[in-house]
Structures are given as C-alpha cells and as structure tokens.
C-alpha cells in the first residue's frame, strides 16, 4: 500500500539522518547546515554553526588557494577552543574525531581538483560539498574519487537541482557515489538550476522515491529560513536542512554591510528576487555553465535591463555605483544574491543563535502539530 | 523573540483551522480539500471527498449555468445518502447543517455573478472558492459581497498566488474579506500566476506573517500529492491542505481516460510540466487575463513550438490529433493540465481512499518526526 511505502520513506530518512549524525558526533538533531556561500561563508560562520550543533561549511574563495587559508583559520579557532564531542566509543567516532568538524564547498566548473585534493588531505574537513560541474556526473565522480583518496573520512556531499542529476549520482559507482545529496529547490539564492529547477516540495519526494535503494540521505535546500521551513523539509522526507540566505544576515557572514542591510530590507521574495546571469556579467564573471544561474534581489540594473537598456550602459552605471559606494540597495546596481525566502529574514543574529532558534522552532512545531491527530 | 513569534503562528494556524473545522462539522483534521478543477471536479468527486471527511469542491463548468446542474446532482446524491455529522449543539452547527457539505468554485474573469449568486442562494454550498479575477481585489470584493448576500452561511475562499494579493484581500472590508485564503504555489497545475509565482514554502509563511492579524486561515496548494506534502504544508503554517493533481487520478474525476493515463505516466514533474498559454489557444480558449497561465504536461505541441513551429501549423496538427483520438500522451498535442507533483501520482484510486490515505500518512509522519526531538 502506498501509505505504508511513504511511512517507510520517512522512517528511512530518519534512519539515514541518524547514521549521518553518528559521523558528525557534535551535531544535534534535526541537523541544520549552513550552505557554502562563495566568499561569504568564511571560517567564523562555519565554526559558529558547528559550535551550536549544526554543520557549517566554508564556501569557495576568490581563488582555489583561498580555501586553505580559510581552513587554517578555522583549524586555529577550533584548536584554541575545541567543540566538545561525545567520548569516542567506536572506530567510527575515532575516525570522525580526527576530522575538522566543519565542511568545505567546491565549485567544480572553475575549481582546481589538485589544489582541492591537497587542501582536503591537509585539513581533513568532515564534509566536502561539490556543486556546479560543467560536465555533469562524470566530472563529479572524478572529484569524489580524488577527494576520498585525499581524506577517506571526508563525506562527499553533492548538490543537485534536478531529478536526473540525483538519479545519476545515486547510480554511480561506490567509489564516487555521494554520501549525501543536497536537493536544492529553485527558491534558493545564489547559483542553482537556471531554468529546469522546481521547489523541493515536489523535487525531494520524487528523488526520495527514486533513490531510496541507494541509502543516500537527502538534505533540503532552497527557501528555508526558519523553523517552519525546517519542519516542512523534515516532513517532506529530508534527513536534514540547509539554509543559506538566513546566514547572510548573521554576524559572522563575510558580507558587505550594505548587502546585508538589503537582505534585511527586502520583502515579498517571490517578486523581489529573480534568476539572471546579468549580475555575474556586470561584475565581470563570465563562463558559468549555462545550466546554472543565480537568484538575486532586484535593483536598478535589472529594472533598466528589462526596460531595454544595453549592457554597456548598465556596466558603466554599475561600475560607477560600486565605486561610489552605492552598489547595494533598491537603488543599487550590483549583485545581491539571496533566495526567495529573503522576506522571512528580518534581523541580523549570531550564527549560533540562528541554528539554535531554528532547531528549537522546528522541534516545537512538530510537537504542536501532534494536536492535529487528536480530534 | 522571533522563535516565540513563530510558535504563535503555528498555534494560530491550528486555532484558525479548528474554527474552520467547526463550520464544517463532518470534516476530520487535518482538513484535506479537493480543488475546484474546471469540468474535472464534478459532483461525484466533490461528494466522495466530503464523505471521507475532506471538503470537496465542484469546479466551474463549461458554462456558468452548468454549476447548478452539478449542484443538483450533488444534492441528489447527498439526500439519498447523507454524510453523517455530529449532533448539532450550537447555532453555528445549526447553520452549517443546513448547508450542502461541499464547495463550489467560480472563475471570476469569465464568470456570471448573477448566475453564481442565484446558484449559491438555491444550493447553499458550504464554501465558494473564487479565483482568477481580471480586475483584482475590487472584482473579488464584489463577488464576495454578492455571494454572502445570496447565502450568509457560505464561506468565501479566495485563491491567491502572490504576497500582494493576499495582503490586499486580508485588508478588505469585513463584508468582503475572505474566510479562507488558499495560497497557491507555482508548482500547481492548471491556472495560476503566469510569471510572478513562487512555491508555498516561502510564499505561505511570508503571507502568514503579514496577515496573521486578520485571523484568516491559510490553506496551502500547489505540489502536494501525498501525506508528505500535506505534513509539510501543515509544518509551514497552513491550516489545511489542497490537492488538485492527485484527484486527476481518482475514479470520480470527470476526465478523459487518456488524460488520466498521462497523469499516471508522467514523471519528473519539474522538467515534464510547464506554464504556457499555448494549450488554451490550441483549444480555442482566448481571453485569460495575462497574469495567469496554466501548468501542463509537455507534449508534441510544446516541443514543436519550442523548435519554431508557427501557431497555425500547431493548431492544424492539434485539431487532427484530437479528432483522431490522439490528443493525449507524450506524442499527443492537447492540454494536459497537471501540477509539478505529477511524478508523485502513480495510481488511480477512489477519491475517498486518497483523502483517507493522505490524512493518515500526514498524521503518521508528524508522529514519527517526534523522534527527531529525542536525541
């Protein structure tokens, strides 16, 4: 019976999540993750999230070499003030306790696999999050194998935004198969699927039904900004929950204050954010594989482009605005990447407080929903 | 503290839902609703859903006058075999027990307000679901006032797909303010917002935060096809749950068998469905307000249009295919409206069984999620 089958999914997702939690013994359930936002997710943010029982990721830096600098900082912070972990009582814990209790993200299409492998080998992060390959699963497989060789304890997380990506990843060889699939819905900020994305509300359960046999836990990303979204993600079958935009408004985010203020100000994320390559190009970033584009808060560059302005004019206005410190805000002109959940983000908090609040909200919401079963 | 505020939201949504349940005394919690799909949601479907403790809606018919014919059938079915309701012990129940325990949907832009009012006056449905106005809230207000005059016990449900629509509706006068807001995410099948929609995963909580003072319960629609989606909708703050596409695959749906087979067959809803006016035009339906478009399963008409085929050629091929009984299917050419959750719909069931299964799955999922709070 279909009902029983869905029960199994939920039970499996809880079990998959439990197995993963065992590999990350400092974490609390439900497992909350801070996404590896490029440059913005630095060592302070990642360590603060892990210190509160979540899993923090360091994002890709300006250059492949920057990741090692960030990991060195994180290692330094963690050696001065370690995260307490349960006493080791198994070889699995022995292995995990020798890992750095944070993750690191790699953007594949313009990454450097050799630099990445030597960085992972040296710093032993608990997770490596792969995303944005130019050449699909073959490229992902290559990275997964190399990083596993570099540090066998590092779990491989793979971000997908389509059903086919997920099914292909789940079917790849044991040596390259990811340990975690992050199912990113189209509401997500920053780079995701350009035109074939969808919310995780349909994407995740379809992927769950198709990949259950693989035993790979699914994490939900895209549009989650508080305990309500986190509880919904768990209900749909996620083993854990990823937030990005919410952490743009954290004290530890490596983000310009004007950018952060705009995240706080923006409301009605459905109409004030859009996916477009325009802002990459205005900032001089070209070469993104065409299957990806970033979601950004709309400002004058977008409005004027829609009204017919040419790129050269937009570029001049953009560069001048940035030079004069008017880059961000509703009258601004530069990239303000954020998800459609931006309207739910209204205050800057410490990253640790965000993790704890979101987790306790989710747990309390689930508790209160129990009342529905009692007529 | 924000966490406390979110707790209040969830508690409020449960309370709002409880108040609504009191007006629909035959329903079970969580309240599951079958959307008023045009023509497809006939009296058999609506009555079967209500008979299983949900709330079934009759959809708009081919003409405004068709609704009365469908309601007459439903009334007939219900008088031969009434839905048992708890013994009346309050004036509210007295009023509700004189209502027909189903709802009816009105498509405003091409509806007839006079026919609608006389139909509601005569059949006293428990709910009237308004959607697709050409002229925004003013048009909705007009309908709400007229239908309330026609039958004061009939609750006014309003479908919205944007933050602004919801805020405007919640701020309208007491006489016209809706009793329920259906927040339809962009994953939904059939007609919804053409280009400014978003998943309910961000839309509903933002609307909830902005309209809480109005006391209007929010129902989630779009992408929900089983107990996982239903549980997620409740977690995000919905007082109840709407499904459409799932009921396309019900025995009671007034739908061509080839259409229904295509709903069962289609998978990967993110890539096999699309929003477009093409199929309205191929079927000879023009005049939809530009802010709306329907989500449909892709077939040859769409593929060939994307490849550059002109409308006249597509129309000829469409009409021939329909005439020869090849309208539906992956090689078909006509409208196959369905939501992005279509990949979760894999079997035709009785509508009552769908309601019961979805409800019990949702309750069981919420129960199992409790384990997450216990580390």
PDB file of C-alpha atoms in Angstrom, chain B residues 113-288:
ATOM      1  CA  UNK B 113     -22.042  36.945 -10.947  1.00  0.00           C
ATOM      2  CA  UNK B 114     -25.836  36.884 -11.245  1.00  0.00           C
ATOM      3  CA  UNK B 115     -25.977  33.230 -12.185  1.00  0.00           C
ATOM      4  CA  UNK B 116     -23.461  32.458  -9.434  1.00  0.00           C
ATOM      5  CA  UNK B 117     -25.464  34.318  -6.781  1.00  0.00           C
ATOM      6  CA  UNK B 118     -28.737  32.625  -7.677  1.00  0.00           C
ATOM      7  CA  UNK B 119     -26.993  29.233  -7.746  1.00  0.00           C
ATOM      8  CA  UNK B 120     -25.421  29.769  -4.319  1.00  0.00           C
ATOM      9  CA  UNK B 121     -28.727  31.040  -2.952  1.00  0.00           C
ATOM     10  CA  UNK B 122     -30.520  27.941  -4.177  1.00  0.00           C
ATOM     11  CA  UNK B 123     -27.999  25.212  -3.254  1.00  0.00           C
ATOM     12  CA  UNK B 124     -26.295  26.747  -0.195  1.00  0.00           C
ATOM     13  CA  UNK B 125     -22.818  25.191  -0.646  1.00  0.00           C
ATOM     14  CA  UNK B 126     -20.574  25.241   2.438  1.00  0.00           C
ATOM     15  CA  UNK B 127     -17.889  27.152   0.540  1.00  0.00           C
ATOM     16  CA  UNK B 128     -17.463  29.275  -2.575  1.00  0.00           C
ATOM     17  CA  UNK B 129     -13.903  29.381  -3.953  1.00  0.00           C
ATOM     18  CA  UNK B 130     -13.150  32.483  -6.007  1.00  0.00           C
ATOM     19  CA  UNK B 131     -10.225  32.729  -8.383  1.00  0.00           C
ATOM     20  CA  UNK B 132      -8.805  34.441 -11.438  1.00  0.00           C
ATOM     21  CA  UNK B 133     -10.324  37.934 -11.324  1.00  0.00           C
ATOM     22  CA  UNK B 134      -9.414  40.169 -14.246  1.00  0.00           C
ATOM     23  CA  UNK B 135      -9.528  43.316 -12.129  1.00  0.00           C
ATOM     24  CA  UNK B 136      -8.001  42.283  -8.821  1.00  0.00           C
ATOM     25  CA  UNK B 137      -9.428  42.686  -5.349  1.00  0.00           C
ATOM     26  CA  UNK B 138     -12.242  45.080  -6.331  1.00  0.00           C
ATOM     27  CA  UNK B 139     -13.730  42.348  -8.500  1.00  0.00           C
ATOM     28  CA  UNK B 140     -13.229  39.769  -5.736  1.00  0.00           C
ATOM     29  CA  UNK B 141     -14.917  42.067  -3.205  1.00  0.00           C
ATOM     30  CA  UNK B 142     -17.917  42.434  -5.463  1.00  0.00           C
ATOM     31  CA  UNK B 143     -18.325  38.673  -5.791  1.00  0.00           C
ATOM     32  CA  UNK B 144     -17.797  38.063  -2.072  1.00  0.00           C
ATOM     33  CA  UNK B 145     -20.490  40.561  -1.091  1.00  0.00           C
ATOM     34  CA  UNK B 146     -22.994  39.200  -3.617  1.00  0.00           C
ATOM     35  CA  UNK B 147     -22.430  35.563  -2.652  1.00  0.00           C
ATOM     36  CA  UNK B 148     -22.656  36.354   1.068  1.00  0.00           C
ATOM     37  CA  UNK B 149     -25.963  38.095   0.457  1.00  0.00           C
ATOM     38  CA  UNK B 150     -27.103  35.058  -1.502  1.00  0.00           C
ATOM     39  CA  UNK B 151     -26.201  32.655   1.322  1.00  0.00           C
ATOM     40  CA  UNK B 152     -24.674  34.080   4.508  1.00  0.00           C
ATOM     41  CA  UNK B 153     -23.536  30.630   5.688  1.00  0.00           C
ATOM     42  CA  UNK B 154     -21.391  30.001   2.617  1.00  0.00           C
ATOM     43  CA  UNK B 155     -17.753  30.656   3.499  1.00  0.00           C
ATOM     44  CA  UNK B 156     -15.782  32.655   0.946  1.00  0.00           C
ATOM     45  CA  UNK B 157     -12.499  31.050  -0.091  1.00  0.00           C
ATOM     46  CA  UNK B 158     -10.100  33.111  -2.172  1.00  0.00           C
ATOM     47  CA  UNK B 159      -7.214  31.658  -4.139  1.00  0.00           C
ATOM     48  CA  UNK B 160      -4.120  33.867  -4.267  1.00  0.00           C
ATOM     49  CA  UNK B 161      -0.688  33.292  -5.760  1.00  0.00           C
ATOM     50  CA  UNK B 162       1.190  36.393  -4.646  1.00  0.00           C
ATOM     51  CA  UNK B 163       2.021  38.200  -1.429  1.00  0.00           C
ATOM     52  CA  UNK B 164       0.280  41.379  -2.571  1.00  0.00           C
ATOM     53  CA  UNK B 165      -2.984  39.649  -3.465  1.00  0.00           C
ATOM     54  CA  UNK B 166      -3.082  38.090  -0.005  1.00  0.00           C
ATOM     55  CA  UNK B 167      -2.316  41.298   1.861  1.00  0.00           C
ATOM     56  CA  UNK B 168      -4.899  43.214  -0.140  1.00  0.00           C
ATOM     57  CA  UNK B 169      -7.573  40.585   0.462  1.00  0.00           C
ATOM     58  CA  UNK B 170      -6.858  40.455   4.188  1.00  0.00           C
ATOM     59  CA  UNK B 171      -7.209  44.238   4.378  1.00  0.00           C
ATOM     60  CA  UNK B 172     -10.557  44.435   2.605  1.00  0.00           C
ATOM     61  CA  UNK B 173     -13.794  45.355   4.401  1.00  0.00           C
ATOM     62  CA  UNK B 174     -15.471  42.903   6.734  1.00  0.00           C
ATOM     63  CA  UNK B 175     -18.303  42.472   4.244  1.00  0.00           C
ATOM     64  CA  UNK B 176     -15.976  41.260   1.513  1.00  0.00           C
ATOM     65  CA  UNK B 177     -12.986  39.857   3.403  1.00  0.00           C
ATOM     66  CA  UNK B 178     -12.489  36.159   2.587  1.00  0.00           C
ATOM     67  CA  UNK B 179     -12.984  33.494   5.252  1.00  0.00           C
ATOM     68  CA  UNK B 180     -10.098  31.444   3.870  1.00  0.00           C
ATOM     69  CA  UNK B 181      -7.060  32.273   1.743  1.00  0.00           C
ATOM     70  CA  UNK B 182      -5.764  29.484  -0.471  1.00  0.00           C
ATOM     71  CA  UNK B 183      -2.074  30.186  -1.045  1.00  0.00           C
ATOM     72  CA  UNK B 184      -1.293  28.526  -4.352  1.00  0.00           C
ATOM     73  CA  UNK B 185       2.369  27.842  -5.081  1.00  0.00           C
ATOM     74  CA  UNK B 186       3.732  27.859  -8.598  1.00  0.00           C
ATOM     75  CA  UNK B 187       4.027  24.049  -8.635  1.00  0.00           C
ATOM     76  CA  UNK B 188       0.235  23.879  -9.002  1.00  0.00           C
ATOM     77  CA  UNK B 189      -1.413  22.503 -12.112  1.00  0.00           C
ATOM     78  CA  UNK B 190      -3.950  24.365 -14.184  1.00  0.00           C
ATOM     79  CA  UNK B 191      -4.197  28.126 -13.993  1.00  0.00           C
ATOM     80  CA  UNK B 192      -2.109  30.109 -11.534  1.00  0.00           C
ATOM     81  CA  UNK B 193       0.206  33.095 -11.652  1.00  0.00           C
ATOM     82  CA  UNK B 194       1.943  33.245 -15.026  1.00  0.00           C
ATOM     83  CA  UNK B 195       5.317  34.676 -14.046  1.00  0.00           C
ATOM     84  CA  UNK B 196       5.314  36.098 -10.513  1.00  0.00           C
ATOM     85  CA  UNK B 197       4.502  32.924  -8.600  1.00  0.00           C
ATOM     86  CA  UNK B 198       6.677  31.006  -6.146  1.00  0.00           C
ATOM     87  CA  UNK B 199       6.422  27.822  -4.104  1.00  0.00           C
ATOM     88  CA  UNK B 200       4.272  27.986  -0.977  1.00  0.00           C
ATOM     89  CA  UNK B 201       7.390  27.053   1.001  1.00  0.00           C
ATOM     90  CA  UNK B 202       8.341  30.754   1.065  1.00  0.00           C
ATOM     91  CA  UNK B 203       5.053  32.345  -0.004  1.00  0.00           C
ATOM     92  CA  UNK B 204       2.856  30.929   2.742  1.00  0.00           C
ATOM     93  CA  UNK B 205       4.992  31.870   5.759  1.00  0.00           C
ATOM     94  CA  UNK B 206       5.526  35.379   4.391  1.00  0.00           C
ATOM     95  CA  UNK B 207       1.774  35.779   3.897  1.00  0.00           C
ATOM     96  CA  UNK B 208       1.163  34.242   7.315  1.00  0.00           C
ATOM     97  CA  UNK B 209       3.415  36.803   8.991  1.00  0.00           C
ATOM     98  CA  UNK B 210       1.720  39.665   7.142  1.00  0.00           C
ATOM     99  CA  UNK B 211      -1.932  38.624   7.568  1.00  0.00           C
ATOM    100  CA  UNK B 212      -1.981  36.999  10.991  1.00  0.00           C
ATOM    101  CA  UNK B 213      -3.884  39.922  12.493  1.00  0.00           C
ATOM    102  CA  UNK B 214      -6.792  39.259  10.136  1.00  0.00           C
ATOM    103  CA  UNK B 215      -7.453  35.833  11.639  1.00  0.00           C
ATOM    104  CA  UNK B 216      -7.880  34.363   8.157  1.00  0.00           C
ATOM    105  CA  UNK B 217      -6.710  30.739   7.933  1.00  0.00           C
ATOM    106  CA  UNK B 218      -4.319  29.914   5.090  1.00  0.00           C
ATOM    107  CA  UNK B 219      -4.604  26.745   3.044  1.00  0.00           C
ATOM    108  CA  UNK B 220      -1.616  25.510   1.045  1.00  0.00           C
ATOM    109  CA  UNK B 221      -1.977  24.424  -2.584  1.00  0.00           C
ATOM    110  CA  UNK B 222       0.493  23.500  -5.311  1.00  0.00           C
ATOM    111  CA  UNK B 223       2.776  20.477  -5.371  1.00  0.00           C
ATOM    112  CA  UNK B 224       1.053  18.465  -2.634  1.00  0.00           C
ATOM    113  CA  UNK B 225       0.238  14.928  -3.757  1.00  0.00           C
ATOM    114  CA  UNK B 226       0.558  12.735  -0.678  1.00  0.00           C
ATOM    115  CA  UNK B 227       0.913  12.744   3.097  1.00  0.00           C
ATOM    116  CA  UNK B 228       4.468  14.058   2.920  1.00  0.00           C
ATOM    117  CA  UNK B 229       3.374  17.225   1.133  1.00  0.00           C
ATOM    118  CA  UNK B 230       0.367  17.547   3.421  1.00  0.00           C
ATOM    119  CA  UNK B 231       2.529  17.273   6.547  1.00  0.00           C
ATOM    120  CA  UNK B 232       4.990  19.798   5.097  1.00  0.00           C
ATOM    121  CA  UNK B 233       2.155  22.242   4.398  1.00  0.00           C
ATOM    122  CA  UNK B 234       0.949  21.979   7.986  1.00  0.00           C
ATOM    123  CA  UNK B 235       4.506  22.463   9.270  1.00  0.00           C
ATOM    124  CA  UNK B 236       4.958  25.634   7.224  1.00  0.00           C
ATOM    125  CA  UNK B 237       1.821  27.040   8.868  1.00  0.00           C
ATOM    126  CA  UNK B 238      -1.146  26.009   6.727  1.00  0.00           C
ATOM    127  CA  UNK B 239      -4.452  25.382   8.485  1.00  0.00           C
ATOM    128  CA  UNK B 240      -5.373  22.860   5.804  1.00  0.00           C
ATOM    129  CA  UNK B 241      -4.216  21.292   2.583  1.00  0.00           C
ATOM    130  CA  UNK B 242      -5.456  21.450  -1.017  1.00  0.00           C
ATOM    131  CA  UNK B 243      -4.725  18.870  -3.705  1.00  0.00           C
ATOM    132  CA  UNK B 244      -5.714  19.021  -7.357  1.00  0.00           C
ATOM    133  CA  UNK B 245      -3.431  16.866  -9.497  1.00  0.00           C
ATOM    134  CA  UNK B 246      -3.752  13.907  -7.125  1.00  0.00           C
ATOM    135  CA  UNK B 247      -7.509  13.867  -7.775  1.00  0.00           C
ATOM    136  CA  UNK B 248      -6.993  13.862 -11.551  1.00  0.00           C
ATOM    137  CA  UNK B 249      -6.077  10.246 -10.850  1.00  0.00           C
ATOM    138  CA  UNK B 250      -9.251   9.486  -8.909  1.00  0.00           C
ATOM    139  CA  UNK B 251     -12.005   7.189 -10.122  1.00  0.00           C
ATOM    140  CA  UNK B 252     -14.522  10.010  -9.709  1.00  0.00           C
ATOM    141  CA  UNK B 253     -12.657  12.629 -11.778  1.00  0.00           C
ATOM    142  CA  UNK B 254     -14.584  13.749 -14.859  1.00  0.00           C
ATOM    143  CA  UNK B 255     -11.545  13.317 -17.065  1.00  0.00           C
ATOM    144  CA  UNK B 256     -10.744  11.524 -20.301  1.00  0.00           C
ATOM    145  CA  UNK B 257      -9.033   8.186 -19.667  1.00  0.00           C
ATOM    146  CA  UNK B 258      -6.130   9.099 -21.980  1.00  0.00           C
ATOM    147  CA  UNK B 259      -5.602  12.313 -19.993  1.00  0.00           C
ATOM    148  CA  UNK B 260      -5.653  10.349 -16.750  1.00  0.00           C
ATOM    149  CA  UNK B 261      -3.213   7.762 -18.122  1.00  0.00           C
ATOM    150  CA  UNK B 262      -0.812  10.564 -18.999  1.00  0.00           C
ATOM    151  CA  UNK B 263      -1.004  11.891 -15.424  1.00  0.00           C
ATOM    152  CA  UNK B 264      -0.097   8.427 -14.163  1.00  0.00           C
ATOM    153  CA  UNK B 265       2.708   8.035 -16.700  1.00  0.00           C
ATOM    154  CA  UNK B 266       4.411  11.419 -16.365  1.00  0.00           C
ATOM    155  CA  UNK B 267       7.391  11.580 -14.003  1.00  0.00           C
ATOM    156  CA  UNK B 268       9.980  14.225 -13.121  1.00  0.00           C
ATOM    157  CA  UNK B 269       7.336  16.942 -12.929  1.00  0.00           C
ATOM    158  CA  UNK B 270       9.946  19.705 -12.835  1.00  0.00           C
ATOM    159  CA  UNK B 271      11.006  19.001 -16.405  1.00  0.00           C
ATOM    160  CA  UNK B 272       7.857  17.442 -17.880  1.00  0.00           C
ATOM    161  CA  UNK B 273       5.461  20.263 -16.945  1.00  0.00           C
ATOM    162  CA  UNK B 274       5.495  23.898 -17.990  1.00  0.00           C
ATOM    163  CA  UNK B 275       3.371  27.033 -17.674  1.00  0.00           C
ATOM    164  CA  UNK B 276       2.135  28.243 -21.055  1.00  0.00           C
ATOM    165  CA  UNK B 277      -0.955  29.732 -22.706  1.00  0.00           C
ATOM    166  CA  UNK B 278      -0.283  27.626 -25.819  1.00  0.00           C
ATOM    167  CA  UNK B 279      -2.777  24.885 -24.979  1.00  0.00           C
ATOM    168  CA  UNK B 280      -5.557  27.325 -24.121  1.00  0.00           C
ATOM    169  CA  UNK B 281      -5.105  28.834 -27.554  1.00  0.00           C
ATOM    170  CA  UNK B 282      -4.939  25.457 -29.304  1.00  0.00           C
ATOM    171  CA  UNK B 283      -8.259  24.558 -27.689  1.00  0.00           C
ATOM    172  CA  UNK B 284      -9.744  27.861 -28.790  1.00  0.00           C
ATOM    173  CA  UNK B 285      -9.776  29.459 -25.347  1.00  0.00           C
ATOM    174  CA  UNK B 286      -8.694  33.096 -25.507  1.00  0.00           C
ATOM    175  CA  UNK B 287      -9.117  35.977 -23.129  1.00  0.00           C
ATOM    176  CA  UNK B 288      -7.458  34.730 -19.958  1.00  0.00           C
TER     177      UNK B 288
END
